[in-house]
């Protein structure tokens, strides 16, 4: 176990190094973040400026900070699902099984390393964008909370993507699974608007899902900073990280058993 953790730490460092080496790609991602926030902020400013009688009341100050946080997390995620799909379908997985390192843990750690670099770069981009546009950001004391929630949120998202990738053991193509997960992120994660705007019954369901742990809790902390809400968010995120990790291991073992029994997918 100790050797696996040391190997995972090395893989995490390699993943971070690879992300920094590809700085041109990282710069492009930051530029896209600026572009999409410019468009979405203009949209939400327009919506907030023209309230409709009888419509749901939007939070004071608009939803720009909320969307800024959720897009920060979304754009930091790795394409770990595509790597799993390629390795499982192409037979590239077999050489890894002969090595003493746990392939699943190594892959997740390496992807997490790159994700943390992107999270940092996009976080700096968000602060610069707020300063350049003259918008008021969250209170300074909120930034450490957002950092913790952001790291936990991308871990939840990466595990959701990993689950989709591991489905390749049975489905070969994971596009349908990914489409379902992405739509649930929109609906239950509250990608563009807080789930607190939903009816109570739907809000309660959404808050208990991994999709809210992935996006909503960090986003709402940027909009309405609160120590109590931060602790609630961390509890939900840690819970889902543990459950999704166990589910990933279970899928991996079941898929590997199928692969060894049938000789291919």
PDB file of C-alpha atoms in Angstrom:
ATOM      1  CA  UNK A   1       0.000   0.000   0.000  1.00  0.00           C
ATOM      2  CA  UNK A   2       2.792   2.387   0.922  1.00  0.00           C
ATOM      3  CA  UNK A   3       4.584   1.641  -2.359  1.00  0.00           C
ATOM      4  CA  UNK A   4       1.368   2.271  -4.302  1.00  0.00           C
ATOM      5  CA  UNK A   5       0.937   5.651  -2.606  1.00  0.00           C
ATOM      6  CA  UNK A   6       4.534   6.637  -3.338  1.00  0.00           C
ATOM      7  CA  UNK A   7       4.092   5.590  -6.969  1.00  0.00           C
ATOM      8  CA  UNK A   8       0.842   7.589  -7.121  1.00  0.00           C
ATOM      9  CA  UNK A   9       2.626  10.671  -5.755  1.00  0.00           C
ATOM     10  CA  UNK A  10       5.266  10.312  -8.483  1.00  0.00           C
ATOM     11  CA  UNK A  11       2.529   9.925 -11.113  1.00  0.00           C
ATOM     12  CA  UNK A  12       0.822  13.066  -9.780  1.00  0.00           C
ATOM     13  CA  UNK A  13       4.079  14.998 -10.105  1.00  0.00           C
ATOM     14  CA  UNK A  14       4.565  13.687 -13.661  1.00  0.00           C
ATOM     15  CA  UNK A  15       1.035  14.732 -14.583  1.00  0.00           C
ATOM     16  CA  UNK A  16       1.643  18.230 -13.220  1.00  0.00           C
ATOM     17  CA  UNK A  17       4.907  18.451 -15.143  1.00  0.00           C
ATOM     18  CA  UNK A  18       3.219  17.373 -18.379  1.00  0.00           C
ATOM     19  CA  UNK A  19       0.518  20.029 -17.957  1.00  0.00           C
ATOM     20  CA  UNK A  20       3.125  22.748 -17.373  1.00  0.00           C
ATOM     21  CA  UNK A  21       5.208  21.535 -20.331  1.00  0.00           C
ATOM     22  CA  UNK A  22       2.145  21.951 -22.540  1.00  0.00           C
ATOM     23  CA  UNK A  23       1.863  25.597 -21.584  1.00  0.00           C
ATOM     24  CA  UNK A  24       0.565  26.641 -25.008  1.00  0.00           C
ATOM     25  CA  UNK A  25      -2.440  24.351 -24.583  1.00  0.00           C
ATOM     26  CA  UNK A  26      -2.909  25.689 -21.063  1.00  0.00           C
ATOM     27  CA  UNK A  27      -2.775  29.267 -22.348  1.00  0.00           C
ATOM     28  CA  UNK A  28      -5.412  28.418 -24.952  1.00  0.00           C
ATOM     29  CA  UNK A  29      -7.667  27.007 -22.251  1.00  0.00           C
ATOM     30  CA  UNK A  30      -7.275  30.197 -20.203  1.00  0.00           C
ATOM     31  CA  UNK A  31      -8.102  32.294 -23.268  1.00  0.00           C
ATOM     32  CA  UNK A  32     -11.232  30.221 -23.874  1.00  0.00           C
ATOM     33  CA  UNK A  33     -12.185  30.735 -20.209  1.00  0.00           C
ATOM     34  CA  UNK A  34     -11.950  34.512 -20.671  1.00  0.00           C
ATOM     35  CA  UNK A  35     -13.998  34.339 -23.868  1.00  0.00           C
ATOM     36  CA  UNK A  36     -16.789  32.215 -22.432  1.00  0.00           C
ATOM     37  CA  UNK A  37     -16.988  34.325 -19.253  1.00  0.00           C
ATOM     38  CA  UNK A  38     -17.236  37.510 -21.311  1.00  0.00           C
ATOM     39  CA  UNK A  39     -20.208  36.057 -23.168  1.00  0.00           C
ATOM     40  CA  UNK A  40     -21.944  34.522 -20.140  1.00  0.00           C
ATOM     41  CA  UNK A  41     -21.453  37.589 -17.936  1.00  0.00           C
ATOM     42  CA  UNK A  42     -23.052  39.783 -20.595  1.00  0.00           C
ATOM     43  CA  UNK A  43     -25.987  37.346 -20.761  1.00  0.00           C
ATOM     44  CA  UNK A  44     -26.576  37.234 -16.995  1.00  0.00           C
ATOM     45  CA  UNK A  45     -26.166  41.024 -16.675  1.00  0.00           C
ATOM     46  CA  UNK A  46     -28.894  41.432 -19.296  1.00  0.00           C
ATOM     47  CA  UNK A  47     -31.195  38.955 -17.537  1.00  0.00           C
ATOM     48  CA  UNK A  48     -30.665  40.602 -14.129  1.00  0.00           C
ATOM     49  CA  UNK A  49     -31.272  44.081 -15.561  1.00  0.00           C
ATOM     50  CA  UNK A  50     -34.708  43.167 -16.929  1.00  0.00           C
ATOM     51  CA  UNK A  51     -36.556  41.183 -14.231  1.00  0.00           C
ATOM     52  CA  UNK A  52     -39.860  39.676 -15.251  1.00  0.00           C
ATOM     53  CA  UNK A  53     -42.801  40.071 -12.890  1.00  0.00           C
ATOM     54  CA  UNK A  54     -43.625  36.775 -11.224  1.00  0.00           C
ATOM     55  CA  UNK A  55     -40.327  35.189 -12.220  1.00  0.00           C
ATOM     56  CA  UNK A  56     -37.846  33.710  -9.731  1.00  0.00           C
ATOM     57  CA  UNK A  57     -35.804  36.413  -8.038  1.00  0.00           C
ATOM     58  CA  UNK A  58     -32.119  36.180  -8.944  1.00  0.00           C
ATOM     59  CA  UNK A  59     -29.405  36.579  -6.290  1.00  0.00           C
ATOM     60  CA  UNK A  60     -28.186  40.121  -5.695  1.00  0.00           C
ATOM     61  CA  UNK A  61     -25.231  41.034  -7.879  1.00  0.00           C
ATOM     62  CA  UNK A  62     -26.178  38.557 -10.589  1.00  0.00           C
ATOM     63  CA  UNK A  63     -24.799  35.118 -11.138  1.00  0.00           C
ATOM     64  CA  UNK A  64     -21.463  35.993 -12.683  1.00  0.00           C
ATOM     65  CA  UNK A  65     -19.404  34.874  -9.684  1.00  0.00           C
ATOM     66  CA  UNK A  66     -21.314  31.604  -9.532  1.00  0.00           C
ATOM     67  CA  UNK A  67     -20.739  30.860 -13.220  1.00  0.00           C
ATOM     68  CA  UNK A  68     -17.111  31.974 -12.904  1.00  0.00           C
ATOM     69  CA  UNK A  69     -16.563  29.300 -10.233  1.00  0.00           C
ATOM     70  CA  UNK A  70     -18.429  26.492 -12.013  1.00  0.00           C
ATOM     71  CA  UNK A  71     -16.661  27.149 -15.325  1.00  0.00           C
ATOM     72  CA  UNK A  72     -13.338  27.278 -13.456  1.00  0.00           C
ATOM     73  CA  UNK A  73     -13.955  23.720 -12.264  1.00  0.00           C
ATOM     74  CA  UNK A  74     -15.415  22.411 -15.533  1.00  0.00           C
ATOM     75  CA  UNK A  75     -12.537  23.670 -17.674  1.00  0.00           C
ATOM     76  CA  UNK A  76      -9.948  22.170 -15.295  1.00  0.00           C
ATOM     77  CA  UNK A  77     -11.171  18.603 -15.745  1.00  0.00           C
ATOM     78  CA  UNK A  78      -9.017  16.040 -17.605  1.00  0.00           C
ATOM     79  CA  UNK A  79     -10.184  13.708 -20.361  1.00  0.00           C
ATOM     80  CA  UNK A  80      -9.469  10.651 -18.255  1.00  0.00           C
ATOM     81  CA  UNK A  81     -12.506   8.881 -19.725  1.00  0.00           C
ATOM     82  CA  UNK A  82     -11.031   9.007 -23.240  1.00  0.00           C
ATOM     83  CA  UNK A  83      -7.763   7.453 -22.060  1.00  0.00           C
ATOM     84  CA  UNK A  84      -9.605   4.591 -20.387  1.00  0.00           C
ATOM     85  CA  UNK A  85     -11.748   4.045 -23.475  1.00  0.00           C
ATOM     86  CA  UNK A  86      -8.727   4.014 -25.796  1.00  0.00           C
ATOM     87  CA  UNK A  87      -6.692   1.655 -23.609  1.00  0.00           C
ATOM     88  CA  UNK A  88      -9.570  -0.784 -23.098  1.00  0.00           C
ATOM     89  CA  UNK A  89     -10.725  -0.854 -26.728  1.00  0.00           C
ATOM     90  CA  UNK A  90      -7.294  -0.908 -28.367  1.00  0.00           C
ATOM     91  CA  UNK A  91      -5.723  -3.526 -26.121  1.00  0.00           C
ATOM     92  CA  UNK A  92      -3.316  -0.946 -24.737  1.00  0.00           C
ATOM     93  CA  UNK A  93      -4.387  -1.939 -21.257  1.00  0.00           C
ATOM     94  CA  UNK A  94      -2.749  -5.383 -21.282  1.00  0.00           C
ATOM     95  CA  UNK A  95       0.915  -4.232 -20.997  1.00  0.00           C
ATOM     96  CA  UNK A  96      -0.025  -2.198 -17.903  1.00  0.00           C
ATOM     97  CA  UNK A  97      -1.401  -5.315 -16.208  1.00  0.00           C
ATOM     98  CA  UNK A  98       2.067  -6.894 -16.277  1.00  0.00           C
ATOM     99  CA  UNK A  99       3.571  -4.026 -14.302  1.00  0.00           C
ATOM    100  CA  UNK A 100       3.696  -3.967 -10.490  1.00  0.00           C
ATOM    101  CA  UNK A 101       1.925  -0.579 -10.359  1.00  0.00           C
ATOM    102  CA  UNK A 102      -1.861  -0.329  -9.992  1.00  0.00           C
ATOM    103  CA  UNK A 103      -2.927   1.044 -13.393  1.00  0.00           C
ATOM    104  CA  UNK A 104      -6.174   2.648 -12.193  1.00  0.00           C
ATOM    105  CA  UNK A 105      -4.522   4.512  -9.314  1.00  0.00           C
ATOM    106  CA  UNK A 106      -1.570   5.573 -11.472  1.00  0.00           C
ATOM    107  CA  UNK A 107      -3.835   6.942 -14.206  1.00  0.00           C
ATOM    108  CA  UNK A 108      -6.054   8.854 -11.780  1.00  0.00           C
ATOM    109  CA  UNK A 109      -3.072  10.318  -9.931  1.00  0.00           C
ATOM    110  CA  UNK A 110      -1.398  11.430 -13.154  1.00  0.00           C
ATOM    111  CA  UNK A 111      -4.603  13.072 -14.383  1.00  0.00           C
ATOM    112  CA  UNK A 112      -5.123  14.748 -11.018  1.00  0.00           C
ATOM    113  CA  UNK A 113      -1.640  16.270 -11.238  1.00  0.00           C
ATOM    114  CA  UNK A 114      -2.478  17.927 -14.559  1.00  0.00           C
ATOM    115  CA  UNK A 115      -5.865  18.981 -13.234  1.00  0.00           C
ATOM    116  CA  UNK A 116      -4.344  20.837 -10.276  1.00  0.00           C
ATOM    117  CA  UNK A 117      -2.082  22.809 -12.611  1.00  0.00           C
ATOM    118  CA  UNK A 118      -5.048  23.788 -14.776  1.00  0.00           C
ATOM    119  CA  UNK A 119      -7.056  24.679 -11.675  1.00  0.00           C
ATOM    120  CA  UNK A 120      -4.299  27.041 -10.526  1.00  0.00           C
ATOM    121  CA  UNK A 121      -3.840  28.648 -13.958  1.00  0.00           C
ATOM    122  CA  UNK A 122      -7.568  29.155 -14.479  1.00  0.00           C
ATOM    123  CA  UNK A 123      -7.925  30.488 -10.921  1.00  0.00           C
ATOM    124  CA  UNK A 124      -5.347  33.181 -11.631  1.00  0.00           C
ATOM    125  CA  UNK A 125      -7.116  33.910 -14.910  1.00  0.00           C
ATOM    126  CA  UNK A 126     -10.408  34.374 -13.044  1.00  0.00           C
ATOM    127  CA  UNK A 127      -8.874  36.896 -10.635  1.00  0.00           C
ATOM    128  CA  UNK A 128      -7.256  38.813 -13.511  1.00  0.00           C
ATOM    129  CA  UNK A 129     -10.540  38.796 -15.434  1.00  0.00           C
ATOM    130  CA  UNK A 130     -12.407  40.205 -12.435  1.00  0.00           C
ATOM    131  CA  UNK A 131      -9.816  42.970 -12.030  1.00  0.00           C
ATOM    132  CA  UNK A 132      -9.751  43.786 -15.753  1.00  0.00           C
ATOM    133  CA  UNK A 133     -13.550  44.026 -15.997  1.00  0.00           C
ATOM    134  CA  UNK A 134     -13.895  46.032 -12.771  1.00  0.00           C
ATOM    135  CA  UNK A 135     -16.211  43.473 -11.217  1.00  0.00           C
ATOM    136  CA  UNK A 136     -16.267  42.915  -7.492  1.00  0.00           C
ATOM    137  CA  UNK A 137     -14.981  39.469  -6.535  1.00  0.00           C
ATOM    138  CA  UNK A 138     -15.668  37.382  -3.436  1.00  0.00           C
ATOM    139  CA  UNK A 139     -14.220  38.651  -0.117  1.00  0.00           C
ATOM    140  CA  UNK A 140     -10.490  37.896   0.239  1.00  0.00           C
ATOM    141  CA  UNK A 141     -11.168  35.531   3.150  1.00  0.00           C
ATOM    142  CA  UNK A 142     -13.251  33.351   0.818  1.00  0.00           C
ATOM    143  CA  UNK A 143     -10.399  32.409  -1.518  1.00  0.00           C
ATOM    144  CA  UNK A 144      -8.891  29.670   0.735  1.00  0.00           C
ATOM    145  CA  UNK A 145     -12.378  28.141   1.025  1.00  0.00           C
ATOM    146  CA  UNK A 146     -12.776  28.246  -2.750  1.00  0.00           C
ATOM    147  CA  UNK A 147      -9.363  26.634  -3.225  1.00  0.00           C
ATOM    148  CA  UNK A 148     -10.292  23.687  -0.977  1.00  0.00           C
ATOM    149  CA  UNK A 149     -13.733  23.280  -2.560  1.00  0.00           C
ATOM    150  CA  UNK A 150     -12.227  23.588  -6.039  1.00  0.00           C
ATOM    151  CA  UNK A 151      -9.691  20.791  -5.465  1.00  0.00           C
ATOM    152  CA  UNK A 152     -12.357  18.499  -4.015  1.00  0.00           C
ATOM    153  CA  UNK A 153     -14.779  19.424  -6.801  1.00  0.00           C
ATOM    154  CA  UNK A 154     -12.393  18.506  -9.631  1.00  0.00           C
ATOM    155  CA  UNK A 155     -11.631  15.227  -7.845  1.00  0.00           C
ATOM    156  CA  UNK A 156     -15.353  14.398  -7.808  1.00  0.00           C
ATOM    157  CA  UNK A 157     -15.633  15.356 -11.492  1.00  0.00           C
ATOM    158  CA  UNK A 158     -12.596  13.311 -12.471  1.00  0.00           C
ATOM    159  CA  UNK A 159     -14.017  10.236 -10.716  1.00  0.00           C
ATOM    160  CA  UNK A 160     -17.343  10.678 -12.546  1.00  0.00           C
ATOM    161  CA  UNK A 161     -15.466  10.806 -15.853  1.00  0.00           C
ATOM    162  CA  UNK A 162     -13.397   7.782 -14.802  1.00  0.00           C
ATOM    163  CA  UNK A 163     -16.602   5.814 -14.190  1.00  0.00           C
ATOM    164  CA  UNK A 164     -17.749   6.668 -17.698  1.00  0.00           C
ATOM    165  CA  UNK A 165     -14.401   5.551 -19.136  1.00  0.00           C
ATOM    166  CA  UNK A 166     -14.493   2.223 -17.284  1.00  0.00           C
ATOM    167  CA  UNK A 167     -17.879   1.488 -18.852  1.00  0.00           C
ATOM    168  CA  UNK A 168     -15.886   0.770 -22.043  1.00  0.00           C
ATOM    169  CA  UNK A 169     -15.361  -2.754 -20.663  1.00  0.00           C
ATOM    170  CA  UNK A 170     -19.020  -3.378 -21.537  1.00  0.00           C
ATOM    171  CA  UNK A 171     -20.067  -0.692 -24.017  1.00  0.00           C
ATOM    172  CA  UNK A 172     -16.842  -0.195 -26.061  1.00  0.00           C
ATOM    173  CA  UNK A 173     -18.029   3.344 -26.902  1.00  0.00           C
ATOM    174  CA  UNK A 174     -18.660   5.604 -23.896  1.00  0.00           C
ATOM    175  CA  UNK A 175     -20.213   8.564 -25.710  1.00  0.00           C
ATOM    176  CA  UNK A 176     -23.792   7.755 -24.584  1.00  0.00           C
ATOM    177  CA  UNK A 177     -22.633   7.444 -20.952  1.00  0.00           C
ATOM    178  CA  UNK A 178     -20.759  10.739 -21.166  1.00  0.00           C
ATOM    179  CA  UNK A 179     -23.779  12.497 -22.643  1.00  0.00           C
ATOM    180  CA  UNK A 180     -25.904  11.357 -19.708  1.00  0.00           C
ATOM    181  CA  UNK A 181     -23.298  12.495 -17.177  1.00  0.00           C
ATOM    182  CA  UNK A 182     -22.857  15.884 -18.835  1.00  0.00           C
ATOM    183  CA  UNK A 183     -26.607  16.528 -18.922  1.00  0.00           C
ATOM    184  CA  UNK A 184     -26.878  15.608 -15.253  1.00  0.00           C
ATOM    185  CA  UNK A 185     -24.078  18.073 -14.526  1.00  0.00           C
ATOM    186  CA  UNK A 186     -26.157  20.749 -16.237  1.00  0.00           C
ATOM    187  CA  UNK A 187     -29.352  19.855 -14.386  1.00  0.00           C
ATOM    188  CA  UNK A 188     -28.355  18.541 -10.942  1.00  0.00           C
ATOM    189  CA  UNK A 189     -24.938  20.212 -10.767  1.00  0.00           C
ATOM    190  CA  UNK A 190     -26.260  23.664 -11.599  1.00  0.00           C
ATOM    191  CA  UNK A 191     -23.617  24.511 -14.180  1.00  0.00           C
ATOM    192  CA  UNK A 192     -25.101  27.869 -15.182  1.00  0.00           C
ATOM    193  CA  UNK A 193     -27.492  28.644 -12.317  1.00  0.00           C
ATOM    194  CA  UNK A 194     -27.640  27.591  -8.638  1.00  0.00           C
ATOM    195  CA  UNK A 195     -29.928  24.695  -7.858  1.00  0.00           C
ATOM    196  CA  UNK A 196     -31.382  26.854  -5.049  1.00  0.00           C
ATOM    197  CA  UNK A 197     -33.506  28.391  -7.816  1.00  0.00           C
ATOM    198  CA  UNK A 198     -35.193  25.021  -8.369  1.00  0.00           C
ATOM    199  CA  UNK A 199     -38.406  23.876  -6.636  1.00  0.00           C
ATOM    200  CA  UNK A 200     -37.709  22.546  -3.124  1.00  0.00           C
ATOM    201  CA  UNK A 201     -38.224  18.876  -4.022  1.00  0.00           C
ATOM    202  CA  UNK A 202     -35.766  19.065  -6.922  1.00  0.00           C
ATOM    203  CA  UNK A 203     -33.265  21.146  -4.931  1.00  0.00           C
ATOM    204  CA  UNK A 204     -33.146  18.584  -2.131  1.00  0.00           C
ATOM    205  CA  UNK A 205     -32.552  15.764  -4.605  1.00  0.00           C
ATOM    206  CA  UNK A 206     -29.874  17.717  -6.481  1.00  0.00           C
ATOM    207  CA  UNK A 207     -27.955  18.710  -3.335  1.00  0.00           C
ATOM    208  CA  UNK A 208     -27.476  15.054  -2.414  1.00  0.00           C
ATOM    209  CA  UNK A 209     -25.997  14.033  -5.777  1.00  0.00           C
ATOM    210  CA  UNK A 210     -22.328  13.917  -6.828  1.00  0.00           C
ATOM    211  CA  UNK A 211     -23.129  16.494  -9.504  1.00  0.00           C
ATOM    212  CA  UNK A 212     -23.816  19.138  -6.853  1.00  0.00           C
ATOM    213  CA  UNK A 213     -20.624  18.091  -5.063  1.00  0.00           C
ATOM    214  CA  UNK A 214     -18.832  18.635  -8.341  1.00  0.00           C
ATOM    215  CA  UNK A 215     -20.159  22.105  -9.231  1.00  0.00           C
ATOM    216  CA  UNK A 216     -22.855  23.632  -7.034  1.00  0.00           C
ATOM    217  CA  UNK A 217     -21.171  23.819  -3.636  1.00  0.00           C
ATOM    218  CA  UNK A 218     -18.079  25.633  -4.893  1.00  0.00           C
ATOM    219  CA  UNK A 219     -20.181  27.929  -7.069  1.00  0.00           C
ATOM    220  CA  UNK A 220     -22.567  28.968  -4.322  1.00  0.00           C
ATOM    221  CA  UNK A 221     -19.635  29.616  -1.964  1.00  0.00           C
ATOM    222  CA  UNK A 222     -18.362  32.211  -4.456  1.00  0.00           C
ATOM    223  CA  UNK A 223     -21.819  33.787  -4.586  1.00  0.00           C
ATOM    224  CA  UNK A 224     -22.772  33.650  -0.901  1.00  0.00           C
ATOM    225  CA  UNK A 225     -19.678  32.913   1.261  1.00  0.00           C
ATOM    226  CA  UNK A 226     -20.578  31.096   4.467  1.00  0.00           C
ATOM    227  CA  UNK A 227     -18.547  29.083   6.974  1.00  0.00           C
ATOM    228  CA  UNK A 228     -21.441  26.740   7.724  1.00  0.00           C
ATOM    229  CA  UNK A 229     -22.087  26.152   4.032  1.00  0.00           C
ATOM    230  CA  UNK A 230     -18.373  25.494   3.486  1.00  0.00           C
ATOM    231  CA  UNK A 231     -18.400  22.690   6.069  1.00  0.00           C
ATOM    232  CA  UNK A 232     -21.547  21.224   4.517  1.00  0.00           C
ATOM    233  CA  UNK A 233     -19.941  21.360   1.087  1.00  0.00           C
ATOM    234  CA  UNK A 234     -16.739  19.641   2.256  1.00  0.00           C
ATOM    235  CA  UNK A 235     -18.762  16.898   3.934  1.00  0.00           C
ATOM    236  CA  UNK A 236     -20.725  16.180   0.753  1.00  0.00           C
ATOM    237  CA  UNK A 237     -17.608  16.299  -1.427  1.00  0.00           C
ATOM    238  CA  UNK A 238     -15.559  13.968   0.798  1.00  0.00           C
ATOM    239  CA  UNK A 239     -18.487  11.557   1.013  1.00  0.00           C
ATOM    240  CA  UNK A 240     -18.817  11.393  -2.768  1.00  0.00           C
ATOM    241  CA  UNK A 241     -15.060  11.073  -3.306  1.00  0.00           C
ATOM    242  CA  UNK A 242     -15.050   7.983  -1.068  1.00  0.00           C
ATOM    243  CA  UNK A 243     -18.158   6.456  -2.680  1.00  0.00           C
ATOM    244  CA  UNK A 244     -17.062   7.157  -6.259  1.00  0.00           C
ATOM    245  CA  UNK A 245     -13.564   5.798  -5.541  1.00  0.00           C
ATOM    246  CA  UNK A 246     -15.053   2.556  -4.246  1.00  0.00           C
ATOM    247  CA  UNK A 247     -17.336   2.371  -7.284  1.00  0.00           C
ATOM    248  CA  UNK A 248     -14.366   2.914  -9.627  1.00  0.00           C
ATOM    249  CA  UNK A 249     -12.461   0.060  -7.966  1.00  0.00           C
ATOM    250  CA  UNK A 250     -15.515  -2.212  -8.178  1.00  0.00           C
ATOM    251  CA  UNK A 251     -16.027  -1.425 -11.886  1.00  0.00           C
ATOM    252  CA  UNK A 252     -12.322  -1.912 -12.562  1.00  0.00           C
ATOM    253  CA  UNK A 253     -12.265  -5.347 -10.935  1.00  0.00           C
ATOM    254  CA  UNK A 254     -15.462  -6.446 -12.666  1.00  0.00           C
ATOM    255  CA  UNK A 255     -14.225  -5.176 -16.025  1.00  0.00           C
ATOM    256  CA  UNK A 256     -10.837  -6.797 -15.597  1.00  0.00           C
ATOM    257  CA  UNK A 257     -12.459 -10.110 -14.710  1.00  0.00           C
ATOM    258  CA  UNK A 258     -14.540  -9.874 -17.885  1.00  0.00           C
ATOM    259  CA  UNK A 259     -11.460  -9.029 -19.943  1.00  0.00           C
ATOM    260  CA  UNK A 260      -9.444 -11.958 -18.576  1.00  0.00           C
ATOM    261  CA  UNK A 261     -12.370 -14.345 -18.968  1.00  0.00           C
ATOM    262  CA  UNK A 262     -13.340 -13.375 -22.522  1.00  0.00           C
ATOM    263  CA  UNK A 263      -9.972 -12.172 -23.805  1.00  0.00           C
ATOM    264  CA  UNK A 264     -11.209  -8.807 -25.129  1.00  0.00           C
ATOM    265  CA  UNK A 265     -14.077  -6.351 -25.252  1.00  0.00           C
TER     266      UNK A 265
END
